[in-house]
Short mmCIF file of N, CA and C in Angstrom, two decimals:
data_model
loop_
_atom_site.label_atom_id
_atom_site.label_comp_id
_atom_site.label_asym_id
_atom_site.label_seq_id
_atom_site.Cartn_x
_atom_site.Cartn_y
_atom_site.Cartn_z
N MET F 1 -9.42 -10.65 -7.84
CA MET F 1 -8.84 -10.45 -6.53
C MET F 1 -9.52 -11.39 -5.53
N SER F 2 -9.34 -11.10 -4.27
CA SER F 2 -9.84 -11.96 -3.21
C SER F 2 -11.36 -11.88 -3.09
N LYS F 3 -11.97 -12.97 -2.64
CA LYS F 3 -13.40 -12.97 -2.35
C LYS F 3 -13.68 -12.25 -1.03
N PHE F 4 -12.65 -12.08 -0.22
CA PHE F 4 -12.79 -11.40 1.05
C PHE F 4 -12.99 -9.91 0.83
N SER F 5 -13.81 -9.30 1.65
CA SER F 5 -13.93 -7.84 1.59
C SER F 5 -14.03 -7.31 3.02
N ARG F 6 -13.61 -6.10 3.20
CA ARG F 6 -13.63 -5.45 4.51
C ARG F 6 -15.08 -5.39 4.99
N PRO F 7 -15.34 -5.80 6.21
CA PRO F 7 -16.71 -5.73 6.73
C PRO F 7 -17.23 -4.30 6.73
N LYS F 8 -18.44 -4.10 6.27
CA LYS F 8 -19.06 -2.77 6.21
C LYS F 8 -19.23 -2.18 7.61
N SER F 9 -19.33 -3.04 8.62
CA SER F 9 -19.53 -2.57 9.99
C SER F 9 -18.24 -2.00 10.61
N LEU F 10 -17.11 -2.22 9.95
CA LEU F 10 -15.83 -1.74 10.46
C LEU F 10 -15.60 -0.32 9.97
N ALA F 11 -15.52 0.61 10.89
CA ALA F 11 -15.33 2.03 10.54
C ALA F 11 -14.08 2.22 9.69
N PHE F 12 -14.16 3.14 8.75
CA PHE F 12 -13.03 3.44 7.87
C PHE F 12 -12.96 4.94 7.66
N PRO F 13 -11.83 5.54 7.81
CA PRO F 13 -10.57 4.96 8.27
C PRO F 13 -10.49 4.92 9.79
N GLN F 14 -9.63 4.06 10.29
CA GLN F 14 -9.41 3.92 11.72
C GLN F 14 -7.94 4.19 12.03
N ILE F 15 -7.69 4.75 13.20
CA ILE F 15 -6.33 4.88 13.72
C ILE F 15 -6.12 3.71 14.67
N TYR F 16 -5.06 2.93 14.43
CA TYR F 16 -4.81 1.74 15.23
C TYR F 16 -3.77 1.94 16.32
N HIS F 17 -2.84 2.86 16.08
CA HIS F 17 -1.76 3.04 17.05
C HIS F 17 -1.10 4.39 16.83
N THR F 18 -0.66 5.02 17.89
CA THR F 18 0.14 6.25 17.79
C THR F 18 1.41 6.05 18.60
N PHE F 19 2.48 6.71 18.17
CA PHE F 19 3.75 6.62 18.88
C PHE F 19 4.60 7.84 18.55
N GLN F 20 5.61 8.06 19.33
CA GLN F 20 6.54 9.17 19.15
C GLN F 20 7.84 8.63 18.56
N ALA F 21 8.40 9.36 17.60
CA ALA F 21 9.69 8.99 17.00
C ALA F 21 10.31 10.23 16.37
N LYS F 22 11.58 10.12 16.04
CA LYS F 22 12.29 11.22 15.37
C LYS F 22 11.74 11.39 13.96
N ASN F 23 11.73 12.61 13.47
CA ASN F 23 11.34 12.89 12.10
C ASN F 23 12.47 12.44 11.16
N LYS F 24 12.25 12.57 9.84
CA LYS F 24 13.25 12.14 8.86
C LYS F 24 14.61 12.80 9.09
N ALA F 25 14.60 14.07 9.40
CA ALA F 25 15.85 14.81 9.61
C ALA F 25 16.52 14.42 10.92
N GLY F 26 15.77 13.79 11.82
CA GLY F 26 16.32 13.37 13.09
C GLY F 26 16.50 14.50 14.09
N ASP F 27 15.90 15.64 13.81
CA ASP F 27 16.10 16.80 14.68
C ASP F 27 14.92 17.10 15.60
N ALA F 28 13.85 16.34 15.47
CA ALA F 28 12.67 16.57 16.31
C ALA F 28 11.91 15.27 16.50
N THR F 29 11.26 15.16 17.64
CA THR F 29 10.40 14.02 17.91
C THR F 29 8.97 14.43 17.58
N ILE F 30 8.30 13.61 16.79
CA ILE F 30 6.91 13.90 16.43
C ILE F 30 6.06 12.65 16.65
N GLU F 31 4.76 12.85 16.58
CA GLU F 31 3.83 11.74 16.71
C GLU F 31 3.56 11.14 15.34
N TYR F 32 3.50 9.83 15.29
CA TYR F 32 3.11 9.10 14.09
C TYR F 32 1.85 8.30 14.40
N GLN F 33 1.06 8.05 13.36
CA GLN F 33 -0.17 7.26 13.50
C GLN F 33 -0.15 6.12 12.49
N ILE F 34 -0.48 4.94 12.96
CA ILE F 34 -0.72 3.80 12.08
C ILE F 34 -2.22 3.79 11.85
N LYS F 35 -2.62 3.93 10.58
CA LYS F 35 -4.05 4.01 10.29
C LYS F 35 -4.35 3.44 8.91
N ASP F 36 -5.65 3.20 8.69
CA ASP F 36 -6.09 2.74 7.38
C ASP F 36 -5.61 3.71 6.32
N LEU F 37 -5.22 3.19 5.17
CA LEU F 37 -4.75 4.03 4.08
C LEU F 37 -5.95 4.56 3.30
N PRO F 38 -6.20 5.88 3.38
CA PRO F 38 -7.34 6.45 2.66
C PRO F 38 -7.02 6.61 1.17
N GLU F 39 -8.05 6.70 0.37
CA GLU F 39 -7.90 6.81 -1.09
C GLU F 39 -7.02 7.99 -1.49
N GLU F 40 -7.10 9.09 -0.78
CA GLU F 40 -6.30 10.26 -1.16
C GLU F 40 -4.80 10.04 -0.94
N SER F 41 -4.42 8.92 -0.31
CA SER F 41 -3.00 8.60 -0.11
C SER F 41 -2.49 7.51 -1.05
N TYR F 42 -3.35 7.01 -1.94
CA TYR F 42 -2.93 5.92 -2.84
C TYR F 42 -1.75 6.33 -3.72
N GLU F 43 -1.81 7.52 -4.29
CA GLU F 43 -0.73 7.95 -5.19
C GLU F 43 0.60 8.05 -4.44
N GLU F 44 0.56 8.63 -3.26
CA GLU F 44 1.78 8.74 -2.45
C GLU F 44 2.30 7.35 -2.07
N ALA F 45 1.39 6.44 -1.74
CA ALA F 45 1.78 5.07 -1.40
C ALA F 45 2.43 4.37 -2.60
N LEU F 46 1.83 4.52 -3.78
CA LEU F 46 2.39 3.89 -4.98
C LEU F 46 3.77 4.46 -5.32
N GLU F 47 3.95 5.76 -5.13
CA GLU F 47 5.26 6.37 -5.36
C GLU F 47 6.30 5.81 -4.39
N LEU F 48 5.91 5.66 -3.14
CA LEU F 48 6.80 5.10 -2.12
C LEU F 48 7.16 3.66 -2.46
N LEU F 49 6.17 2.88 -2.86
CA LEU F 49 6.41 1.48 -3.22
C LEU F 49 7.31 1.36 -4.44
N ALA F 50 7.03 2.15 -5.46
CA ALA F 50 7.81 2.07 -6.71
C ALA F 50 9.24 2.55 -6.50
N LYS F 51 9.40 3.60 -5.72
CA LYS F 51 10.73 4.19 -5.53
C LYS F 51 11.56 3.39 -4.52
N ASP F 52 11.02 3.17 -3.35
CA ASP F 52 11.80 2.58 -2.26
C ASP F 52 11.68 1.06 -2.18
N PHE F 53 10.46 0.55 -2.15
CA PHE F 53 10.26 -0.90 -1.98
C PHE F 53 10.79 -1.68 -3.18
N ALA F 54 10.37 -1.31 -4.37
CA ALA F 54 10.75 -2.07 -5.57
C ALA F 54 12.25 -2.03 -5.84
N SER F 55 12.92 -1.00 -5.37
CA SER F 55 14.36 -0.90 -5.61
C SER F 55 15.18 -1.70 -4.60
N GLU F 56 14.53 -2.21 -3.52
CA GLU F 56 15.26 -2.94 -2.49
C GLU F 56 14.73 -4.35 -2.23
N GLU F 57 13.49 -4.61 -2.50
CA GLU F 57 12.89 -5.91 -2.21
C GLU F 57 13.53 -6.98 -3.09
N THR F 58 13.85 -8.13 -2.50
CA THR F 58 14.64 -9.17 -3.16
C THR F 58 14.06 -9.61 -4.50
N PHE F 59 12.78 -9.95 -4.55
CA PHE F 59 12.17 -10.40 -5.80
C PHE F 59 12.23 -9.30 -6.86
N CYS F 60 11.87 -8.09 -6.47
CA CYS F 60 11.86 -6.97 -7.43
C CYS F 60 13.26 -6.70 -7.97
N VAL F 61 14.27 -6.78 -7.11
CA VAL F 61 15.64 -6.57 -7.56
C VAL F 61 16.07 -7.70 -8.49
N ALA F 62 15.78 -8.94 -8.11
CA ALA F 62 16.17 -10.10 -8.92
C ALA F 62 15.53 -10.05 -10.31
N LYS F 63 14.32 -9.54 -10.39
CA LYS F 63 13.61 -9.46 -11.67
C LYS F 63 13.77 -8.11 -12.35
N ASN F 64 14.59 -7.22 -11.76
CA ASN F 64 14.86 -5.89 -12.30
C ASN F 64 13.57 -5.13 -12.62
N ILE F 65 12.65 -5.16 -11.67
CA ILE F 65 11.35 -4.51 -11.85
C ILE F 65 11.50 -3.02 -12.15
N THR F 66 12.38 -2.34 -11.41
CA THR F 66 12.52 -0.90 -11.62
C THR F 66 13.19 -0.56 -12.95
N GLY F 67 13.88 -1.51 -13.54
CA GLY F 67 14.54 -1.28 -14.82
C GLY F 67 13.66 -1.62 -16.02
N ASN F 68 12.44 -2.07 -15.76
CA ASN F 68 11.53 -2.48 -16.83
C ASN F 68 10.21 -1.72 -16.63
N THR F 69 9.99 -0.74 -17.46
CA THR F 69 8.81 0.13 -17.30
C THR F 69 7.51 -0.66 -17.28
N MET F 70 7.38 -1.64 -18.17
CA MET F 70 6.14 -2.42 -18.23
C MET F 70 5.95 -3.23 -16.94
N ALA F 71 7.01 -3.84 -16.45
CA ALA F 71 6.92 -4.62 -15.21
C ALA F 71 6.57 -3.72 -14.03
N LEU F 72 7.18 -2.55 -13.96
CA LEU F 72 6.89 -1.62 -12.87
C LEU F 72 5.44 -1.14 -12.95
N ASN F 73 4.96 -0.86 -14.15
CA ASN F 73 3.55 -0.46 -14.32
C ASN F 73 2.61 -1.58 -13.88
N GLU F 74 2.95 -2.81 -14.21
CA GLU F 74 2.09 -3.94 -13.85
C GLU F 74 2.03 -4.14 -12.35
N ILE F 75 3.19 -4.07 -11.69
CA ILE F 75 3.18 -4.27 -10.24
C ILE F 75 2.48 -3.11 -9.54
N CYS F 76 2.64 -1.89 -10.06
CA CYS F 76 1.93 -0.74 -9.49
C CYS F 76 0.42 -0.88 -9.68
N PHE F 77 0.02 -1.40 -10.83
CA PHE F 77 -1.41 -1.64 -11.07
C PHE F 77 -1.95 -2.67 -10.08
N TYR F 78 -1.19 -3.73 -9.84
CA TYR F 78 -1.59 -4.75 -8.86
C TYR F 78 -1.70 -4.12 -7.47
N TRP F 79 -0.68 -3.36 -7.07
CA TRP F 79 -0.72 -2.71 -5.76
C TRP F 79 -1.94 -1.80 -5.64
N PHE F 80 -2.23 -1.05 -6.70
CA PHE F 80 -3.40 -0.16 -6.68
C PHE F 80 -4.68 -0.96 -6.43
N LYS F 81 -4.84 -2.08 -7.15
CA LYS F 81 -6.04 -2.91 -6.97
C LYS F 81 -6.14 -3.41 -5.53
N VAL F 82 -5.01 -3.79 -4.95
CA VAL F 82 -5.01 -4.26 -3.56
C VAL F 82 -5.36 -3.10 -2.61
N LEU F 83 -4.83 -1.91 -2.86
CA LEU F 83 -5.14 -0.77 -2.00
C LEU F 83 -6.63 -0.47 -1.97
N THR F 84 -7.32 -0.66 -3.09
CA THR F 84 -8.76 -0.37 -3.16
C THR F 84 -9.59 -1.33 -2.29
N GLU F 85 -9.00 -2.42 -1.83
CA GLU F 85 -9.71 -3.34 -0.94
C GLU F 85 -9.85 -2.77 0.47
N GLN F 86 -9.16 -1.67 0.76
CA GLN F 86 -9.22 -0.96 2.05
C GLN F 86 -8.77 -1.83 3.23
N LEU F 87 -7.73 -2.65 2.99
CA LEU F 87 -7.17 -3.46 4.06
C LEU F 87 -5.75 -3.01 4.42
N SER F 88 -5.17 -2.16 3.61
CA SER F 88 -3.79 -1.72 3.81
C SER F 88 -3.72 -0.58 4.82
N VAL F 89 -2.58 -0.47 5.49
CA VAL F 89 -2.38 0.58 6.48
C VAL F 89 -1.11 1.36 6.15
N GLY F 90 -1.05 2.57 6.69
CA GLY F 90 0.13 3.40 6.53
C GLY F 90 0.52 4.01 7.85
N CYS F 91 1.77 4.44 7.90
CA CYS F 91 2.28 5.18 9.05
C CYS F 91 2.43 6.62 8.61
N PHE F 92 1.66 7.51 9.23
CA PHE F 92 1.61 8.91 8.84
C PHE F 92 2.16 9.81 9.94
N ALA F 93 2.90 10.83 9.55
CA ALA F 93 3.35 11.85 10.49
C ALA F 93 2.12 12.65 10.92
N ASN F 94 1.97 12.82 12.22
CA ASN F 94 0.85 13.59 12.76
C ASN F 94 1.36 14.95 13.23
N ASP F 95 2.01 15.65 12.30
CA ASP F 95 2.62 16.95 12.62
C ASP F 95 2.05 18.05 11.74
N GLY F 96 0.91 17.77 11.12
CA GLY F 96 0.31 18.73 10.21
C GLY F 96 0.61 18.42 8.75
N SER F 97 1.71 17.68 8.50
CA SER F 97 2.07 17.36 7.11
C SER F 97 1.32 16.13 6.61
N ASN F 98 0.95 15.23 7.51
CA ASN F 98 0.29 13.96 7.17
C ASN F 98 1.12 13.15 6.17
N GLU F 99 2.46 13.32 6.23
CA GLU F 99 3.35 12.61 5.31
C GLU F 99 3.32 11.11 5.59
N LEU F 100 3.25 10.34 4.51
CA LEU F 100 3.25 8.88 4.61
C LEU F 100 4.70 8.41 4.73
N ALA F 101 5.03 7.76 5.84
CA ALA F 101 6.39 7.28 6.07
C ALA F 101 6.56 5.85 5.58
N VAL F 102 5.55 5.02 5.80
CA VAL F 102 5.61 3.60 5.47
C VAL F 102 4.20 3.13 5.10
N VAL F 103 4.13 2.18 4.18
CA VAL F 103 2.84 1.58 3.83
C VAL F 103 2.97 0.06 3.89
N ALA F 104 1.94 -0.59 4.40
CA ALA F 104 1.85 -2.04 4.41
C ALA F 104 0.68 -2.42 3.51
N VAL F 105 0.99 -3.01 2.37
CA VAL F 105 -0.04 -3.40 1.40
C VAL F 105 -0.52 -4.79 1.80
N MET F 106 -1.81 -4.87 2.16
CA MET F 106 -2.34 -6.14 2.65
C MET F 106 -3.58 -6.57 1.89
N THR F 107 -3.69 -7.86 1.71
CA THR F 107 -4.86 -8.46 1.08
C THR F 107 -5.10 -9.81 1.75
N VAL F 108 -6.24 -10.39 1.51
CA VAL F 108 -6.56 -11.72 2.02
C VAL F 108 -6.79 -12.62 0.81
N ASN F 109 -6.09 -13.70 0.77
CA ASN F 109 -6.27 -14.69 -0.30
C ASN F 109 -6.67 -16.02 0.32
N HIS F 110 -7.58 -16.68 -0.33
CA HIS F 110 -8.00 -18.02 0.04
C HIS F 110 -7.55 -18.98 -1.05
N LYS F 111 -7.34 -20.22 -0.69
CA LYS F 111 -6.88 -21.19 -1.68
C LYS F 111 -7.88 -21.37 -2.82
N ASP F 112 -9.16 -21.07 -2.59
CA ASP F 112 -10.19 -21.24 -3.62
C ASP F 112 -10.40 -20.00 -4.49
N ASP F 113 -9.70 -18.91 -4.19
CA ASP F 113 -9.86 -17.68 -4.98
C ASP F 113 -9.34 -17.90 -6.40
N ASN F 114 -10.07 -17.34 -7.35
CA ASN F 114 -9.57 -17.29 -8.71
C ASN F 114 -8.65 -16.09 -8.81
N GLN F 115 -7.46 -16.30 -9.30
CA GLN F 115 -6.52 -15.20 -9.45
C GLN F 115 -6.71 -14.60 -10.83
N GLU F 116 -7.41 -13.47 -10.89
CA GLU F 116 -7.64 -12.83 -12.18
C GLU F 116 -6.34 -12.26 -12.72
N ASP F 117 -6.26 -12.16 -14.01
CA ASP F 117 -5.09 -11.63 -14.68
C ASP F 117 -5.09 -10.11 -14.56
N LEU F 118 -4.03 -9.56 -14.00
CA LEU F 118 -3.97 -8.12 -13.76
C LEU F 118 -2.94 -7.43 -14.63
N ARG F 119 -2.61 -8.00 -15.77
CA ARG F 119 -1.62 -7.37 -16.65
C ARG F 119 -2.14 -6.02 -17.13
N VAL F 120 -1.22 -5.08 -17.28
CA VAL F 120 -1.55 -3.74 -17.76
C VAL F 120 -2.29 -3.82 -19.08
N SER F 121 -1.87 -4.72 -19.96
CA SER F 121 -2.46 -4.82 -21.29
C SER F 121 -3.92 -5.28 -21.24
N ASP F 122 -4.36 -5.81 -20.10
CA ASP F 122 -5.74 -6.30 -19.98
C ASP F 122 -6.65 -5.31 -19.24
N ARG F 123 -6.18 -4.11 -18.95
CA ARG F 123 -6.97 -3.17 -18.15
C ARG F 123 -8.17 -2.58 -18.87
N GLY F 124 -8.14 -2.52 -20.18
CA GLY F 124 -9.28 -1.99 -20.92
C GLY F 124 -9.64 -0.66 -20.60
#
């Protein structure tokens, strides 16, 4: 992965922004928070990515990622590795449910980084 790592001096998790919007049902306005994605939300984030993102994102659709179990496992494994870098953020409902509405998977790559092989078959 990347040689970059989150600075230890940067508090984790942080809330970056709050806003009001309609809930999924559209029947109530609630507060949402954009904040660092904590480890306890990784599984929910991966489910959201595999279900919603991979089924609509152009590259994933063109390569039929959701129709190929091995490909979907590999991309989920990659996303998991990126999530552990603690650079990704999510949008969470602040209504007591803490439901994850959206996730932004972020990493930092430099041109000099070695891109390690992240195939499922190499996980050991």
